[in-house]
Each structure stands twice: as C-alpha cells, then as structure tokens.
Amino acid sequence: MRALITGITGQDGSYLADFLLGKGYEVYGMVRRSSTESFERINHIIDKVTLKQADLLDQLSLIELIKDSKPDEIYNLGAQSFVPTSWNQPVLTGEFTALGVTRVLEAIRLVNPKIKFYQASSSEMFGKVRAVPQNESTPFHPRSPYGVAKAYGHFITVNYRESYDIFACSGILFNHESPRRGKEFVTRKITSEVAKIKLGKAKKLYLGNLEAKRDWGFAGDYVEAMWLMLQQAQADDFVIGTGETHSVKEFVEIAFDHVGLDYKKYVESKKEFFRPAEVDLLVADNTKAKKVLGWQPKVSFDELVKMMVDADLKLQEMARVA
Ligand code: NAP
Ligand code: GDD
C-alpha cells in the first residue's frame, strides 16, 4: 500500500508517517518549496519516506504529484492551522484550508477516482456549540475564518463522495497535542514555558483566556483513527475526541504542579492573547468512532500534560548543555 500525506512536516503528518511506515506502507509526503527546509519532525524517518514538492495553492502541481506517486490513499493534513492567524490572513487561510481541499479532490477525480481520501476536519467547526457533547449530527457554527474554511473543506469532501462516489472521509478531530505540537498552540506554549521557568530561563507565562475548555487528546492516538476510517467498507464521517473537557487553567495547574511550582506566581492573562470570537467549550461524543472503528484514546489528559512537560524539560536541558 502507498499513502500520500499532505502536511507531512506538521505534527499530525509526522505521527501519521510513523504509523503508516509501521504498517508497512510506502509513504510519500508532499512538501511546499521553501528557502529553508523545516523537516524537524520527520528527520528521524527522512530516509524512509519520499518527499515531493507541490502546493495546495497550485492545482497542476497536485495533479502531477498524484500521477507521479500513484497513492492508494491520500491524507490531506496540510492547512493553515493556527486559529489566530486566520483573522490576520483570512483570504490565505481560505485558499489553503478550504479551496486546497477542492484542489486535492479535483486532482483525485481527474487522475484516479479510486484513491481513498481523508480530510482533516476540525471540532473548531462546532464553534459556538449548539449541543453538548458534539457528535456527527451537531450543526456547525464556526467562530473564526479558520473554522469557516474547515466547514467548507468538510462539506466539499461530503459532496465529492456523493457526487462522484469517491471514497472520501471527513475526520472531525478535537484538539490533539504532543511534544511535536507547534509552540504557538496553548498546550505547547504552556509546557515549553513551564520548562524554561523551572530551569530559571523565564520568569512569567502570558496567556489569554484561561476559562476556555477543550477536549484534548494525544496526536499519536488520533492518527490511528484517520487510518481506520480509510479501512472501512464505506466512506463516512467521524468525530474523534476523548469525551472529556478541561479548561486552559486546569492544563496550566497540572503542568506547573508536575515541576513542583505554583502557577499563580507565574501566569498572567493578557488581552492581546484573547480572540475576537472565542470557542468556549468543546467536548466530543465519540460513540460512533468507538462502535464502528473500534477506536479509543489511550493517553489520558493527565498523562498528556506530563508527557509534554517532560519532553520540554529534556529539550531545555539539552539546549543548556549544548
Ligand atoms: P500543523 O502542525 O500546523 O501542520 C500543518 C501542515 O500543513 C505543515 O506540514 C505545513 O507545512 C502544511 N501546509 C501549510 N500550508 C500548506 C500549503 N499551502 N501547501 C502544502 N502544505 C501546507 O498542523 P497539525 O496540528 O499537524 O494538523 C494537521 C491538520 O489537521 C491540519 O489541517 C489542521 O487544521 C487539522 N486539525 C488539527 C487538529 C489539532 O488539534 N492538531 C484538530 C483538528 C484538525 P510547512 O511545514 O511547510 O508549514
Ligand atoms: N494559542 C493560544 N495562546 N491559545 C490560548 C492562549 C494563548 O496564549 N491563552 C488562552 N488560549 C486559549 C484559546 O483562546 C483557545 O480557547 C484555547 O486556548 C486553545 O487554543 P489553541 O491551542 O490555539 O487551539 P485551538 O483550539 O484554537 O485550535 C486547535 O484545535 C483545533 C481543533 O479544535 C488547532 O489545532 C486547530 O488547527 C484545530 O482545528
């Protein structure tokens, strides 16, 4: 089996590549041209994957990439994925995160409609939630240009399944984190600063809304769900999350506690990190994924926070030695 991953240099792309290599897949990764290579997350497997240049903004490059790599499965993880940036660059976010999906689907339709397709959809689409917890039938009310773009990506995936009979699945994934998470996302921002504070390299941690609640899981568990969706007899959409919700404040408390510090002495909330419109509460109803895919998360919230703090402590200590 051969898989093509867009966004292979990102958090999820790197875990998915690890997972698929473990299953014996030939893994192709799409990367965009850059003057400096950013292969940090896939350096450990760089000799085992085939990287090809193309861009979600460029239709012809996607068609050529699919002709060239001949994948059985495509995982479309590439996107502008940071919610605050989507207010500053709403048009570009729409181009990558929304229209980029159509470009990949069009390339599949033209080159080989038998290719199975996974779309990285997001719980951010639920936004101002209409029901608690959220499942596959919960209506969307996105609260950011990113969420709006993801809602487009979701519906175009469903539409290509219904219009052209393409095996196209939309995975509606709730927040998932890891030591490979980008440092601007709140979990990694917290754990990397906790490590610096513990080692005397920083004094304060400035955050925004501490009351927001998210359903946080481990990215390594979630990539298995992506793969499972493409192994089913029929293409469908699935909510993937833990079913538990925690506030940013709880994450902060556990992270500081883990290194023996009291967060109240270090954390300050600043207006500049608040968003124009917030998603207050996300929590997944993962009943369908459990029943149909036989999927369930393995890493608990507590384990996730500690895993990330430990990894950042190690990184900071290595930097100190170097
Ligand atoms: P990430 O770490 O930000 O990775 C994003 C990837 O997309 C990177 O490899 C990036 O490449 C690539 N990319 C961006 N623009 C591109 C373009 N124009 N052409 C080609 N590639 C492009 O995101 P992630 O956390 O792994 O998330 C993976 C996907 O799942 C994203 O679509 C995200 O929106 C979605 N999602 C994530 C979560 C979550 O909690 N992590 C939850 C739900 C959905 P560069 O390295 O070149 O920047
Ligand atoms: N980034 C950030 N930085 N967020 C903060 C901060 C801060 O300093 N302080 C509080 N927060 C709050 C945000 O307001 C938000 O409510 C919550 O922490 C989580 O923010 P992020 O970690 O940036 O993630 P997100 O929920 O906006 O988006 C992530 O999850 C989505 C799935 O629901 C991203 O991975 C998206 O790509 C993904 O689709």
XYZ file of C-alpha atoms and ligand atoms in Angstrom:
409
model
C 0.000 0.000 0.000
C 1.137 3.507 -0.776
C -0.024 6.640 1.038
C 0.450 10.292 0.194
C 0.362 12.762 3.093
C -0.051 16.500 2.605
C 1.274 18.342 5.662
C 3.819 15.610 6.450
C 6.114 18.188 8.111
C 3.393 19.092 10.653
C 2.570 17.465 13.976
C -0.044 15.030 12.656
C 1.757 14.340 9.376
C 4.843 13.180 11.259
C 2.891 10.836 13.575
C 0.859 9.501 10.661
C 4.038 8.804 8.664
C 5.476 6.901 11.682
C 2.231 4.936 11.980
C 1.919 4.047 8.273
C 5.587 3.021 7.998
C 4.921 0.713 10.956
C 2.082 -0.856 8.948
C 4.419 -1.488 6.014
C 3.177 1.364 3.806
C 5.283 3.189 1.262
C 4.916 6.790 2.396
C 5.029 9.818 0.113
C 4.962 13.267 1.651
C 4.022 16.499 -0.050
C 6.143 19.483 0.952
C 5.961 23.057 -0.261
C 9.020 24.790 -1.621
C 10.883 26.818 0.988
C 14.279 28.540 1.084
C 14.982 26.700 4.351
C 13.818 23.130 4.901
C 11.691 22.529 8.009
C 11.881 18.759 8.408
C 12.446 18.803 12.187
C 9.504 16.495 12.939
C 10.394 13.929 10.257
C 14.187 13.921 10.477
C 14.104 10.512 12.181
C 12.347 8.943 9.148
C 13.731 11.100 6.360
C 15.370 8.102 4.630
C 12.175 6.052 4.810
C 9.754 8.481 3.163
C 9.696 10.018 -0.316
C 9.214 13.777 -0.286
C 7.796 15.565 -3.318
C 7.227 19.265 -3.835
C 3.744 20.577 -4.571
C 1.439 23.160 -3.077
C -2.201 23.250 -2.021
C -2.421 26.586 -3.861
C -1.324 25.081 -7.177
C -3.755 22.747 -8.973
C -1.357 21.444 -11.614
C 1.300 20.555 -9.039
C -1.252 18.382 -7.209
C -2.296 16.598 -10.402
C 1.331 15.876 -11.303
C 2.094 14.750 -7.750
C -0.740 12.205 -7.748
C 0.162 10.954 -11.248
C 3.767 10.561 -10.135
C 3.274 8.973 -6.710
C 0.253 6.758 -7.550
C -1.095 6.520 -3.995
C -3.848 4.177 -2.789
C -4.715 6.613 0.000
C -4.336 10.388 0.407
C -4.392 12.058 3.806
C -4.991 15.803 3.397
C -3.476 17.285 6.561
C -1.881 20.375 5.001
C -3.524 23.621 6.130
C -3.019 27.000 7.759
C -3.937 25.513 11.131
C -3.424 28.306 13.688
C -6.754 29.932 14.553
C -5.490 33.479 15.469
C -3.604 33.764 12.143
C -6.874 33.138 10.347
C -8.131 36.603 11.401
C -4.936 38.250 10.145
C -4.799 36.220 6.900
C -8.404 35.179 6.224
C -8.063 35.012 2.437
C -4.892 32.923 2.506
C -6.463 30.654 5.150
C -9.424 30.149 2.818
C -7.099 29.340 -0.098
C -5.094 26.675 1.807
C -7.629 25.305 4.221
C -10.836 25.484 2.161
C -10.082 25.613 -1.589
C -6.959 23.467 -1.097
C -9.319 20.563 -0.304
C -11.193 21.006 -3.579
C -7.910 21.110 -5.475
C -6.834 17.758 -3.989
C -10.270 16.239 -4.659
C -10.245 17.539 -8.248
C -6.807 16.010 -8.773
C -8.129 12.662 -7.460
C -11.199 12.888 -9.691
C -9.080 13.571 -12.771
C -6.185 11.175 -12.139
C -7.733 8.208 -10.312
C -11.129 8.392 -8.549
C -10.410 5.044 -6.828
C -7.925 6.719 -4.460
C -9.241 6.854 -0.886
C -9.252 10.335 0.664
C -9.054 11.534 4.260
C -9.852 15.180 5.078
C -8.539 16.695 8.327
C -11.686 18.406 9.571
C -11.911 20.085 12.935
C -14.040 20.491 16.061
C -13.481 24.224 15.513
C -16.404 23.912 13.050
C -18.767 23.460 16.039
C -17.634 26.855 17.372
C -20.489 28.386 19.342
C -21.741 24.941 20.163
C -25.367 24.012 19.515
C -25.201 20.853 21.656
C -23.008 19.342 24.364
C -21.279 16.966 23.701
C -20.771 17.331 19.918
C -21.278 14.434 17.515
C -21.526 13.891 13.742
C -25.049 15.412 13.620
C -24.336 18.545 15.662
C -24.810 21.667 13.468
C -21.762 23.834 12.802
C -21.386 27.444 13.952
C -17.725 28.300 13.276
C -16.259 31.278 15.148
C -13.098 32.006 13.142
C -12.123 32.272 9.470
C -10.236 29.010 10.093
C -13.419 27.300 11.335
C -15.357 28.621 8.348
C -12.672 27.312 5.965
C -12.758 23.891 7.652
C -16.560 23.763 7.322
C -16.119 24.303 3.568
C -13.479 21.533 3.491
C -15.845 19.182 5.309
C -18.789 19.802 3.004
C -16.786 19.611 -0.225
C -15.472 16.224 0.965
C -19.027 15.006 1.578
C -20.061 16.472 -1.763
C -17.348 14.663 -3.784
C -18.352 11.431 -2.058
C -21.994 11.984 -3.020
C -21.338 13.440 -6.498
C -18.544 11.212 -7.794
C -18.654 8.213 -5.471
C -15.107 8.964 -4.280
C -14.185 7.158 -1.050
C -13.813 10.415 0.881
C -13.947 10.646 4.689
C -14.046 13.689 6.924
C -12.447 13.151 10.336
C -13.811 15.762 12.743
C -10.920 15.771 15.180
C -10.932 17.541 18.520
C -7.712 19.142 19.784
C -4.777 16.753 19.904
C -1.356 17.571 21.186
C 2.097 16.096 21.686
C 5.722 17.071 22.242
C 5.743 17.791 18.467
C 2.966 20.413 18.753
C 3.767 23.883 17.361
C 4.828 26.292 20.114
C 2.120 28.865 19.388
C -0.702 26.483 20.384
C -1.688 26.903 24.022
C -0.638 23.460 25.328
C 2.896 23.590 23.939
C 3.226 27.282 24.812
C 2.455 26.320 28.418
C 4.734 23.272 28.597
C 7.718 24.940 26.927
C 7.427 27.981 29.225
C 6.980 25.785 32.315
C 10.237 24.036 31.425
C 12.026 27.390 30.961
C 10.647 28.771 34.239
C 11.665 25.617 36.089
C 15.226 25.943 34.760
C 15.400 29.674 35.514
C 15.338 30.743 31.843
C 11.990 32.586 32.051
C 10.003 34.332 34.760
C 6.427 34.706 33.510
C 3.907 32.998 31.265
C 1.456 35.335 29.487
C -1.729 33.697 28.235
C -5.186 34.793 27.073
C -8.483 33.195 28.079
C -7.879 30.680 30.874
C -11.544 29.644 31.057
C -11.813 28.155 27.534
C -12.434 24.409 27.596
C -11.126 21.864 25.143
C -11.268 18.105 24.625
C -7.520 17.401 24.467
C -6.067 14.055 23.364
C -2.701 12.700 22.204
C -1.891 13.128 18.482
C -0.269 9.663 18.328
C -3.651 8.084 19.195
C -5.565 10.204 16.669
C -3.599 9.242 13.540
C -4.735 5.650 14.025
C -8.346 6.872 13.735
C -7.505 8.566 10.402
C -6.174 5.290 9.031
C -9.087 3.247 10.412
C -11.571 5.489 8.562
C -9.981 4.543 5.226
C -10.081 0.805 6.045
C -13.891 0.639 6.360
C -16.233 -0.858 3.756
C -17.915 2.545 3.281
C -16.660 6.096 3.453
C -18.168 8.125 6.296
C -17.506 10.995 8.710
C -16.375 10.525 12.300
C -15.947 12.635 15.426
C -12.669 11.826 17.169
C -12.029 13.009 20.726
C -11.709 11.744 24.284
C -15.155 12.716 25.622
C -13.546 14.760 28.441
C -13.193 18.519 28.609
C -10.707 20.606 30.609
C -10.034 24.326 30.911
C -6.792 26.028 29.929
C -6.417 26.787 33.662
C -6.548 23.070 34.534
C -3.838 22.379 31.936
C -1.719 25.146 33.468
C -2.225 23.827 37.031
C -1.170 20.274 36.178
C 1.835 21.437 34.151
C 3.208 23.692 36.939
C 2.324 21.136 39.607
C 4.328 18.500 37.762
C 7.549 20.514 38.267
C 6.641 21.487 41.850
C 5.640 25.118 41.143
C 2.501 27.123 41.954
C 1.109 28.538 38.681
C -0.440 31.567 40.428
C 3.016 33.064 40.916
C 3.895 32.883 37.204
C 0.804 33.084 34.989
C -0.814 36.312 33.799
C -3.743 36.738 31.474
C -3.279 39.410 28.786
C -5.880 40.969 26.482
C -3.597 40.602 23.439
C -3.992 36.803 23.554
C -7.804 36.900 23.610
C -9.609 36.238 20.304
C -12.200 38.398 18.508
C -14.647 35.467 18.898
C -13.973 32.530 21.202
C -14.944 28.872 21.174
C -15.810 28.405 24.852
C -16.432 24.698 25.202
C -15.628 21.639 23.120
C -16.279 18.050 24.134
C -16.638 15.071 21.829
C -19.298 12.409 21.726
C -17.086 9.652 20.251
C -19.724 6.898 20.365
C -19.708 6.303 16.589
C -15.909 6.050 16.351
C -15.836 3.594 19.236
C -18.610 1.465 17.768
C -17.749 1.489 14.051
C -13.965 1.962 14.053
C -13.249 0.211 17.350
C -11.116 3.295 18.165
C -10.443 4.728 21.571
C -7.879 7.105 23.026
C -5.084 5.551 25.075
C -3.321 8.541 26.673
C -5.229 10.362 29.450
C -5.304 14.154 29.908
C -3.021 13.956 32.937
C -0.517 11.722 31.104
C -0.562 14.036 28.087
C 0.283 17.164 30.112
C 3.098 15.377 31.955
C 4.470 13.821 28.741
C 4.674 17.287 27.155
C 6.274 18.939 30.203
C 8.857 16.137 30.485
C 9.728 16.405 26.797
C 10.177 20.194 27.052
C 12.306 19.862 30.186
C 14.542 17.445 28.305
C 14.798 19.816 25.320
C 15.667 22.779 27.549
C 18.259 20.753 29.458
C 19.857 19.602 26.196
C 19.973 23.222 24.987
C 21.675 24.206 28.264
C 24.357 21.504 27.858
C 24.929 22.468 24.202
P 0.470 21.761 11.687
O 1.442 21.178 12.652
O 0.262 23.238 11.671
O 0.894 21.281 10.209
C 0.325 21.858 9.065
C 0.992 21.279 7.833
O 0.412 21.870 6.657
C 2.501 21.565 7.747
O 3.146 20.410 7.263
C 2.559 22.687 6.711
O 3.785 22.732 6.011
C 1.439 22.250 5.765
N 0.986 23.312 4.858
C 0.519 24.518 5.201
N 0.205 25.204 4.103
C 0.494 24.427 3.009
C 0.408 24.582 1.596
N -0.043 25.689 1.026
N 0.799 23.562 0.789
C 1.263 22.449 1.345
N 1.366 22.221 2.682
C 0.991 23.206 3.507
O -0.982 21.118 11.892
P -1.388 19.746 12.637
O -1.680 20.045 14.063
O -0.454 18.669 12.260
O -2.810 19.477 11.963
C -2.922 18.716 10.764
C -4.261 19.011 10.112
O -5.320 18.661 10.999
C -4.484 20.475 9.755
O -5.270 20.506 8.578
C -5.291 21.005 10.934
O -6.036 22.120 10.540
C -6.149 19.790 11.239
N -6.597 19.651 12.623
C -5.705 19.689 13.644
C -6.139 19.491 14.949
C -5.174 19.511 16.111
O -5.641 19.650 17.247
N -3.880 19.339 15.871
C -7.507 19.249 15.211
C -8.384 19.202 14.130
C -7.929 19.388 12.829
P 5.033 23.653 6.471
O 5.851 22.787 7.386
O 5.685 23.955 5.183
O 4.460 24.853 7.172
N -2.797 29.749 21.238
C -3.143 30.272 22.428
N -2.251 31.076 23.075
N -4.339 29.973 22.941
C -4.655 30.472 24.165
C -3.785 31.295 24.885
C -2.523 31.627 24.316
O -1.704 32.351 24.876
N -4.374 31.612 26.066
C -5.559 31.015 26.085
N -5.747 30.325 24.930
C -6.966 29.573 24.570
C -7.551 29.977 23.213
O -8.300 31.192 23.333
C -8.394 28.746 22.909
O -9.654 28.872 23.536
C -7.636 27.600 23.580
O -6.643 28.206 24.430
C -6.929 26.645 22.606
O -6.158 27.404 21.689
P -5.129 26.706 20.667
O -4.211 25.814 21.408
O -4.523 27.799 19.844
O -6.046 25.740 19.803
P -7.470 25.947 19.095
O -8.484 25.212 19.905
O -7.740 27.360 18.784
O -7.244 25.216 17.696
C -6.615 23.937 17.625
O -7.572 22.927 17.700
C -8.487 22.879 16.606
C -9.464 21.731 16.889
O -10.479 22.163 17.749
C -5.805 23.896 16.327
O -5.002 22.722 16.317
C -6.719 23.838 15.113
O -5.929 23.622 13.931
C -7.702 22.675 15.314
O -8.559 22.551 14.227
